[in-house]
CSV table of C-alpha atoms and ligand atoms in Angstrom, one decimal:
chain,number,residue,atom,x,y,z
V,258,MET,CA,93.8,91.6,27.1
V,259,ALA,CA,93.4,90.5,30.8
V,260,GLU,CA,92.8,86.9,31.2
V,261,ARG,CA,89.4,85.8,32.5
V,262,ARG,CA,89.6,85.2,36.3
V,263,LYS,CA,89.0,81.7,37.4
V,264,ARG,CA,85.4,81.0,38.5
V,265,VAL,CA,85.0,79.5,42.0
V,266,PHE,CA,81.8,77.9,43.2
V,267,SER,CA,81.0,76.2,46.4
V,268,GLY,CA,78.1,75.2,48.5
V,269,ILE,CA,77.1,74.6,52.1
V,270,GLN,CA,73.9,73.0,53.5
V,271,PRO,CA,71.6,74.9,55.9
V,272,THR,CA,71.4,71.9,58.2
V,273,GLY,CA,72.3,73.7,61.4
V,274,GLY,CA,75.0,76.2,62.5
V,275,ILE,CA,78.5,75.8,61.1
V,276,HIS,CA,81.3,74.2,62.9
V,277,LEU,CA,85.1,74.6,63.1
V,278,GLY,CA,85.5,71.9,60.4
V,279,ASN,CA,83.3,73.7,58.0
V,280,TYR,CA,85.1,76.9,58.7
V,281,LEU,CA,88.7,75.8,58.6
V,282,GLY,CA,88.1,73.2,55.7
V,283,ALA,CA,85.9,75.4,53.5
V,284,VAL,CA,84.5,78.9,54.4
V,285,ARG,CA,87.7,80.4,55.7
V,286,ASN,CA,89.4,79.6,52.3
V,287,TRP,CA,86.4,81.0,50.4
V,288,VAL,CA,86.8,84.3,52.3
V,289,SER,CA,90.6,84.5,52.0
V,290,GLN,CA,90.6,83.8,48.2
V,291,GLN,CA,87.9,86.2,47.3
V,292,ASP,CA,90.3,88.7,45.6
V,293,LEU,CA,91.9,86.0,43.5
V,294,TYR,CA,88.7,84.7,41.8
V,295,ASP,CA,85.3,85.3,40.4
V,296,ASN,CA,83.3,83.8,43.3
V,297,ILE,CA,79.9,82.2,43.7
V,298,PHE,CA,78.7,80.7,47.1
V,299,CYS,CA,75.5,78.9,47.5
V,300,ILE,CA,73.3,77.9,50.4
V,301,VAL,CA,72.1,74.5,49.2
V,302,ASP,CA,68.7,74.1,50.7
V,303,LEU,CA,67.6,71.4,48.1
V,304,HIS,CA,70.5,69.3,49.3
V,305,ALA,CA,69.2,69.8,52.9
V,306,MET,CA,66.1,67.9,51.8
V,307,THR,CA,67.8,64.7,51.1
V,308,LEU,CA,67.5,63.5,54.7
V,309,PRO,CA,64.5,63.9,56.9
V,310,TYR,CA,64.2,67.6,57.9
V,311,ASP,CA,61.9,70.1,59.5
V,312,ALA,CA,60.2,72.1,56.7
V,313,LYS,CA,58.9,74.7,59.1
V,314,GLY,CA,62.5,75.6,60.2
V,315,LEU,CA,64.3,75.4,56.9
V,316,ARG,CA,63.8,79.0,55.8
V,317,ALA,CA,65.0,80.3,59.1
V,318,ARG,CA,68.1,78.1,58.9
V,319,THR,CA,68.8,79.3,55.4
V,320,LEU,CA,68.7,82.9,56.5
V,321,GLU,CA,70.8,82.2,59.6
V,322,LEU,CA,73.5,80.5,57.4
V,323,GLY,CA,73.5,83.5,55.1
V,324,SER,CA,74.2,85.7,58.1
V,325,ILE,CA,76.9,83.4,59.3
V,326,LEU,CA,78.7,83.4,55.9
V,327,LEU,CA,78.5,87.2,55.7
V,328,ALA,CA,79.8,87.5,59.3
V,329,ALA,CA,82.7,85.1,58.4
V,330,GLY,CA,83.7,87.6,55.7
V,331,ILE,CA,81.9,86.7,52.4
V,332,ASP,CA,81.7,90.1,50.8
V,333,PRO,CA,78.8,90.7,48.4
V,334,GLN,CA,81.0,93.2,46.5
V,335,ARG,CA,83.3,90.5,45.5
V,336,SER,CA,81.2,87.4,45.6
V,337,ILE,CA,77.7,86.2,44.7
V,338,LEU,CA,75.9,84.7,47.7
V,339,PHE,CA,72.5,83.1,47.0
V,340,VAL,CA,70.0,80.4,47.8
V,341,GLN,CA,70.0,77.3,45.6
V,342,SER,CA,66.3,76.9,45.3
V,343,ASP,CA,65.9,80.5,44.1
V,344,VAL,CA,67.6,79.5,40.8
V,345,ARG,CA,65.3,76.9,39.2
V,346,GLU,CA,67.9,75.8,36.7
V,347,HIS,CA,69.7,73.8,39.3
V,348,SER,CA,66.7,71.4,39.4
V,349,GLU,CA,66.5,71.2,35.7
V,350,LEU,CA,70.1,70.4,35.0
V,351,THR,CA,69.9,67.8,37.8
V,352,TRP,CA,67.6,65.7,35.7
V,353,VAL,CA,69.8,65.9,32.7
V,354,LEU,CA,72.9,64.8,34.6
V,355,ALA,CA,70.9,62.0,36.3
V,356,THR,CA,70.4,60.6,32.8
V,357,LEU,CA,74.1,60.5,32.3
V,358,ALA,CA,75.4,59.3,35.7
V,359,THR,CA,75.2,55.6,36.1
V,360,PHE,CA,73.5,53.6,38.8
V,361,GLY,CA,76.9,51.9,39.6
V,362,GLU,CA,78.6,55.2,40.0
V,363,LEU,CA,76.0,56.8,42.4
V,364,SER,CA,75.9,53.5,44.4
V,365,ARG,CA,79.6,53.7,45.0
V,366,MET,CA,79.5,57.2,46.7
V,367,THR,CA,80.8,56.9,50.3
V,368,GLN,CA,78.4,59.6,51.5
V,369,PHE,CA,75.5,57.8,50.0
V,370,LYS,CA,76.5,54.4,51.6
V,371,GLU,CA,77.1,56.1,55.0
V,372,LYS,CA,74.0,58.3,55.1
V,373,SER,CA,71.7,55.5,54.0
V,374,LYS,CA,73.2,52.8,56.2
V,375,GLY,CA,70.8,51.5,58.7
V,376,SER,CA,67.7,53.4,57.5
V,377,GLU,CA,64.6,51.4,56.6
V,378,ARG,CA,63.4,53.9,54.0
V,379,VAL,CA,66.1,55.4,51.8
V,380,GLY,CA,64.8,58.4,49.8
V,381,ALA,CA,66.0,58.6,46.2
V,382,GLY,CA,67.1,62.2,46.9
V,383,ILE,CA,70.2,61.0,48.9
V,384,PHE,CA,71.1,58.7,46.0
V,385,PHE,CA,70.8,61.6,43.5
V,386,TYR,CA,72.6,64.1,45.8
V,387,PRO,CA,75.8,64.1,43.7
V,388,THR,CA,73.9,64.9,40.4
V,389,LEU,CA,72.3,68.0,42.1
V,390,MET,CA,75.8,69.0,43.3
V,391,ALA,CA,77.2,68.5,39.8
V,392,ALA,CA,74.4,70.7,38.4
V,393,ASP,CA,75.3,73.4,40.9
V,394,ILE,CA,79.0,73.4,39.8
V,395,LEU,CA,78.4,72.9,36.0
V,396,LEU,CA,75.7,75.6,35.6
V,397,TYR,CA,78.3,78.3,36.3
V,398,ASP,CA,81.3,77.2,34.1
V,399,THR,CA,83.2,76.6,37.4
V,400,ASP,CA,86.9,76.1,37.3
V,401,LEU,CA,87.7,75.5,41.0
V,402,VAL,CA,85.6,74.0,43.8
V,403,PRO,CA,87.0,74.7,47.2
V,404,VAL,CA,85.7,72.1,49.7
V,405,GLY,CA,86.8,69.8,52.5
V,406,ASP,CA,88.2,66.4,51.8
V,407,ASP,CA,84.8,64.6,52.2
V,408,GLN,CA,83.6,66.1,48.9
V,409,LYS,CA,86.4,64.8,46.8
V,410,GLN,CA,84.5,61.9,45.5
V,411,HIS,CA,81.5,64.0,44.4
V,412,ILE,CA,83.8,66.4,42.5
V,413,GLU,CA,85.4,63.4,40.6
V,414,LEU,CA,81.9,62.3,39.7
V,415,THR,CA,81.0,65.8,38.5
V,416,ARG,CA,84.1,65.7,36.3
V,417,ASP,CA,83.3,62.3,34.8
V,418,VAL,CA,79.7,63.4,34.1
V,419,ALA,CA,80.8,66.7,32.5
V,420,ILE,CA,83.3,64.8,30.3
V,421,ARG,CA,80.6,62.3,29.3
V,422,PHE,CA,78.1,65.2,28.5
V,423,ASN,CA,80.7,66.8,26.3
V,424,SER,CA,81.6,63.6,24.4
V,425,THR,CA,77.9,62.7,23.9
V,426,PHE,CA,76.5,66.2,23.0
V,427,GLY,CA,79.5,68.3,22.0
V,428,ASP,CA,81.6,70.6,24.1
V,429,THR,CA,79.3,72.5,26.4
V,430,LEU,CA,80.4,72.1,30.1
V,431,VAL,CA,83.6,73.3,31.8
V,432,VAL,CA,85.3,70.4,33.6
V,433,PRO,CA,86.1,71.7,37.2
V,434,GLU,CA,89.0,70.9,39.6
V,435,PRO,CA,88.7,70.4,43.3
V,436,ASP,CA,90.5,72.8,45.6
V,437,ILE,CA,91.3,70.9,48.7
V,438,LYS,CA,94.0,72.3,51.0
V,439,PRO,CA,96.7,70.0,52.4
V,440,VAL,CA,96.0,71.1,55.9
V,441,GLY,CA,92.5,71.5,57.6
V,442,ALA,CA,90.5,69.7,54.9
V,443,ARG,CA,89.5,67.0,57.4
V,444,ILE,CA,89.1,68.4,61.0
V,445,MET,CA,88.3,65.5,63.3
V,446,SER,CA,85.6,65.1,66.0
V,447,LEU,CA,86.7,66.3,69.5
V,448,GLU,CA,85.3,63.1,71.0
V,449,ASP,CA,86.5,60.6,68.5
V,450,PRO,CA,89.6,61.5,66.3
V,451,SER,CA,88.8,58.7,63.9
V,452,LYS,CA,85.5,60.5,62.7
V,453,LYS,CA,85.3,63.8,60.9
V,454,MET,CA,83.8,66.8,62.8
V,455,SER,CA,80.2,66.8,61.6
V,456,LYS,CA,77.0,68.7,61.9
V,457,SER,CA,75.0,65.5,62.0
V,458,ASP,CA,77.0,64.0,65.0
V,459,PRO,CA,74.4,63.6,67.7
V,460,SER,CA,76.8,64.9,70.4
V,461,PRO,CA,77.3,68.7,70.4
V,462,ALA,CA,80.5,68.2,72.4
V,463,SER,CA,82.1,66.6,69.3
V,464,ARG,CA,82.3,70.0,67.5
V,465,ILE,CA,82.8,73.6,68.2
V,466,GLU,CA,80.0,75.7,66.6
V,467,LEU,CA,80.9,79.2,65.4
V,468,HIS,CA,78.3,80.6,67.6
V,469,ASP,CA,79.4,78.8,70.8
V,470,SER,CA,79.9,81.0,73.8
V,471,PRO,CA,83.4,81.4,75.4
V,472,ASP,CA,82.4,79.1,78.2
V,473,GLU,CA,81.1,76.4,75.9
V,474,ILE,CA,84.4,76.5,73.8
V,475,ARG,CA,86.5,76.3,76.9
V,476,ARG,CA,84.5,73.4,78.3
V,477,LYS,CA,84.5,71.4,74.9
V,478,ILE,CA,88.3,71.9,74.5
V,479,ARG,CA,89.0,70.9,78.1
V,480,ARG,CA,87.0,67.7,77.6
V,481,ALA,CA,88.3,66.9,74.1
V,482,VAL,CA,89.9,63.5,74.1
V,483,THR,CA,93.7,63.4,74.1
V,484,ASP,CA,96.0,60.5,73.5
V,485,SER,CA,98.1,58.5,76.1
V,486,GLY,CA,101.3,60.3,77.2
V,487,SER,CA,101.5,63.9,77.8
V,488,GLU,CA,103.7,65.3,75.0
V,489,VAL,CA,102.3,67.9,72.6
V,490,ARG,CA,103.6,66.4,69.4
V,491,TYR,CA,102.1,65.9,65.9
V,492,ASP,CA,101.8,62.2,65.1
V,493,GLU,CA,98.7,61.3,63.2
V,494,ALA,CA,99.1,57.5,63.5
V,495,ASN,CA,99.9,57.3,67.3
V,496,LYS,CA,98.4,60.7,68.5
V,497,PRO,CA,95.4,61.4,66.3
V,498,ALA,CA,93.5,63.6,68.9
V,499,VAL,CA,96.5,65.8,69.8
V,500,SER,CA,97.4,66.1,66.1
V,501,ASN,CA,93.9,67.3,65.3
V,502,LEU,CA,94.1,70.0,68.1
V,503,LEU,CA,97.5,71.0,66.7
V,504,THR,CA,96.1,71.4,63.3
V,505,ILE,CA,93.3,73.6,64.6
V,506,TYR,CA,95.9,75.7,66.6
V,507,SER,CA,98.2,76.0,63.6
V,508,LEU,CA,95.5,77.2,61.3
V,509,LEU,CA,94.0,79.7,63.7
V,510,ALA,CA,97.3,81.0,64.9
V,511,ASP,CA,98.9,80.9,61.4
V,512,LEU,CA,101.9,79.2,62.9
V,513,PRO,CA,103.8,76.1,61.7
V,514,VAL,CA,103.0,73.0,63.9
V,515,SER,CA,106.7,72.6,64.7
V,516,GLU,CA,106.7,76.0,66.4
V,517,ILE,CA,103.7,75.1,68.5
V,518,GLU,CA,105.3,71.8,69.5
V,519,GLN,CA,108.4,73.7,70.7
V,520,ARG,CA,106.3,76.3,72.6
V,521,TYR,CA,104.6,73.4,74.7
V,522,GLU,CA,107.7,71.2,75.1
V,523,GLY,CA,107.5,69.8,78.6
V,524,LYS,CA,104.3,71.7,79.5
V,525,GLY,CA,101.8,68.9,79.0
V,526,TYR,CA,98.3,68.9,77.5
V,527,GLY,CA,96.7,71.3,80.2
V,528,ALA,CA,98.5,74.4,79.2
V,529,PHE,CA,98.2,73.6,75.5
V,530,LYS,CA,94.4,73.2,75.7
V,531,GLY,CA,93.9,76.3,77.8
V,532,ASP,CA,95.8,78.4,75.3
V,533,LEU,CA,94.0,76.7,72.3
V,534,ALA,CA,90.6,77.5,73.9
V,535,ASP,CA,91.7,81.2,74.4
V,536,LEU,CA,92.8,81.3,70.7
V,537,ILE,CA,89.5,80.0,69.4
V,538,VAL,CA,87.5,82.4,71.6
V,539,GLU,CA,89.6,85.3,70.4
V,540,GLN,CA,89.4,84.4,66.7
V,541,LEU,CA,85.7,83.8,66.8
V,542,ALA,CA,84.8,87.0,68.8
V,543,PRO,CA,84.8,89.4,65.8
V,544,LEU,CA,82.9,87.0,63.7
V,545,GLN,CA,80.3,86.6,66.5
V,546,ALA,CA,80.0,90.4,66.9
V,547,ARG,CA,79.3,90.8,63.2
V,548,LEU,CA,76.8,87.9,63.3
V,549,ALA,CA,74.9,89.7,66.2
V,550,GLU,CA,74.6,92.8,64.0
V,551,LEU,CA,73.5,90.9,61.0
V,552,THR,CA,71.0,88.9,63.0
V,553,ALA,CA,69.5,92.2,64.1
V,554,ASP,CA,69.0,93.2,60.5
V,555,PRO,CA,67.5,90.2,58.6
V,556,ALA,CA,66.2,92.6,55.8
V,557,GLN,CA,69.8,93.4,54.8
V,558,VAL,CA,70.8,89.8,54.7
V,559,MET,CA,67.7,88.9,52.6
V,560,ARG,CA,68.4,91.8,50.3
V,561,ILE,CA,72.0,90.6,49.7
V,562,MET,CA,70.9,87.0,48.9
V,563,THR,CA,67.9,88.1,46.7
V,564,GLU,CA,70.3,90.3,44.7
V,565,GLY,CA,72.8,87.3,44.6
V,566,ALA,CA,70.0,85.1,43.2
V,567,GLY,CA,69.4,87.6,40.4
V,568,ARG,CA,73.1,87.7,39.5
V,569,ALA,CA,73.3,83.9,39.7
V,570,ARG,CA,70.2,83.5,37.4
V,571,ALA,CA,71.8,85.7,34.9
V,572,ILE,CA,74.6,83.2,34.5
V,573,ALA,CA,72.6,80.0,34.9
V,574,ALA,CA,69.7,80.7,32.6
V,575,PRO,CA,71.7,81.2,29.3
V,576,LYS,CA,73.9,78.2,30.3
V,577,MET,CA,70.8,76.1,30.6
V,578,GLU,CA,69.5,77.3,27.3
V,579,ARG,CA,72.8,76.1,25.7
V,580,VAL,CA,72.4,72.7,27.5
V,581,ARG,CA,68.8,72.4,26.2
V,582,ALA,CA,69.9,73.0,22.7
V,583,ALA,CA,72.8,70.5,23.0
V,584,ILE,CA,70.6,67.7,24.3
V,585,GLY,CA,67.8,68.4,21.8
V,586,VAL,CA,64.8,69.1,24.0
V,587,GLY,CA,62.0,71.5,23.1
V,588,LEU,CA,61.1,72.7,19.7
V,589,PRO,CA,63.5,73.6,16.8
V,590,GLU,CA,64.5,77.1,16.4
V,591,ILE,CA,63.0,79.0,13.4
V,592,ASP,CA,65.2,81.3,11.4
Z,11,ATP,P1,77.6,66.6,57.7
Z,11,ATP,O1,78.8,66.3,58.4
Z,11,ATP,O2,76.4,66.6,58.7
Z,11,ATP,O3,77.4,65.8,56.5
Z,11,ATP,P2,78.9,68.8,57.0
Z,11,ATP,O4,79.4,69.3,58.3
Z,11,ATP,O5,79.8,68.0,56.1
Z,11,ATP,O6,77.6,68.0,57.2
Z,11,ATP,P3,78.3,70.6,54.7
Z,11,ATP,O7,77.4,71.7,54.6
Z,11,ATP,O8,77.9,69.3,54.1
Z,11,ATP,O9,78.4,70.2,56.3
Z,11,ATP,O10,79.8,71.0,54.3
Z,11,ATP,C1,80.2,72.3,54.1
Z,11,ATP,C2,81.7,72.3,53.7
Z,11,ATP,O11,82.5,72.0,54.9
Z,11,ATP,C3,82.1,71.3,52.7
Z,11,ATP,O12,83.1,71.9,51.8
Z,11,ATP,C4,82.8,70.2,53.5
Z,11,ATP,O13,83.7,69.5,52.7
Z,11,ATP,C5,83.4,70.9,54.6
Z,11,ATP,N1,83.6,70.1,55.8
Z,11,ATP,C6,82.6,69.5,56.5
Z,11,ATP,N2,83.1,68.8,57.6
Z,11,ATP,C7,84.5,69.1,57.6
Z,11,ATP,C8,85.5,68.7,58.5
Z,11,ATP,N3,85.3,68.0,59.5
Z,11,ATP,N4,86.7,69.2,58.1
Z,11,ATP,C9,87.0,70.0,57.1
Z,11,ATP,N5,86.0,70.4,56.2
Z,11,ATP,C10,84.7,69.9,56.4
Z,12,LTN,N1,77.8,68.5,49.0
Z,12,LTN,C1,78.4,69.6,49.6
Z,12,LTN,C2,77.6,70.9,49.6
Z,12,LTN,C3,77.5,71.2,48.1
Z,12,LTN,C4,78.5,71.8,47.3
Z,12,LTN,C5,77.9,72.1,46.1
Z,12,LTN,C6,79.9,72.0,47.5
Z,12,LTN,C7,76.4,71.2,47.4
Z,12,LTN,N2,76.6,71.7,46.1
Z,12,LTN,C8,78.7,72.5,45.0
Z,12,LTN,C9,80.6,72.4,46.4
Z,12,LTN,C10,80.0,72.7,45.2
Z,12,LTN,C11,78.7,69.3,51.1
Z,12,LTN,O1,79.5,70.0,51.6
Z,12,LTN,N3,78.2,68.3,51.7
């Protein structure tokens, strides 16, 4: 008998367009691995509520992100694509997991510490963020979670909570593994190579967005910080900015870094950056063309995601029933 294909689950927040870090660290891998696994991808709108946000624009951003993911190559024939809040079981399981995660564990999350730093009023949502993410993953018997490096700690917590659930209530939840690639899992800011490229960076010049025009892409790459010297060489410790640009080049051109170093030997940063900008423009062009088509047909995108929610619910609802039985809530079954 054929072995069950591994189940992949991952999520992305509708907090704005997506950038080259999201694409190279996560989305591109989701797309390229679609044939290998049984895939579920989720637009996590409930997570987007954990920091102050504009409620009036959230639905539009959710739809836009759906179009971007489809344009990037998520194929509804091979993957389920849906919106988190459409499947109510995510919220229900979050509560259960919140009773198992400890205050100490959640307080130690780097993302919580960073995102709550300096705010006067810290909503409890950002504190419980990892239990919602754990619920996303555990509802679908997920084996593998493809993400960027920044999510590693949240997946560790998910594993710990699943193991705790199983030892308290009996074997119910599948303990997932992270899938973090050795290259591209942490693309850095174009303005400060000590920080990751991020949607929440106030400076748009720090990131390339997937819908940036060719002019914007060329300008951002031209202005991207470089290191002292003029050699195009990979050296994370001494040349973090150039190393980041080399990583981007290598992933987009599908060439080893050593070959790119050779190609630009003695040529300096200018030629390298010009070609890198051309490469980004060229690689994003087909995606942008598909995005324009999908944006013109929102009904199609909505249909795909509504159908995706139905397929997701068909997995999540019976799973939640098993969790309810294991934890003992509700009335006894009569036989
Ligand atoms: P923010 O930086 O504002 O917290 P984000 O850019 O991390 O937001 P998410 O929706 O939280 O966006 O992330 C979606 C996916 O992209 C996750 O798998 C995350 O690990 C990955 N990712 C985010 N930033 C990077 C980056 N700079 N390099 C590689 N992967 C990244
Ligand atoms: N926290 C993730 C987004 C996310 C996610 C998930 C990723 C929410 N739920 C489940 C993988 C699996 C982030 O990228 N910031």
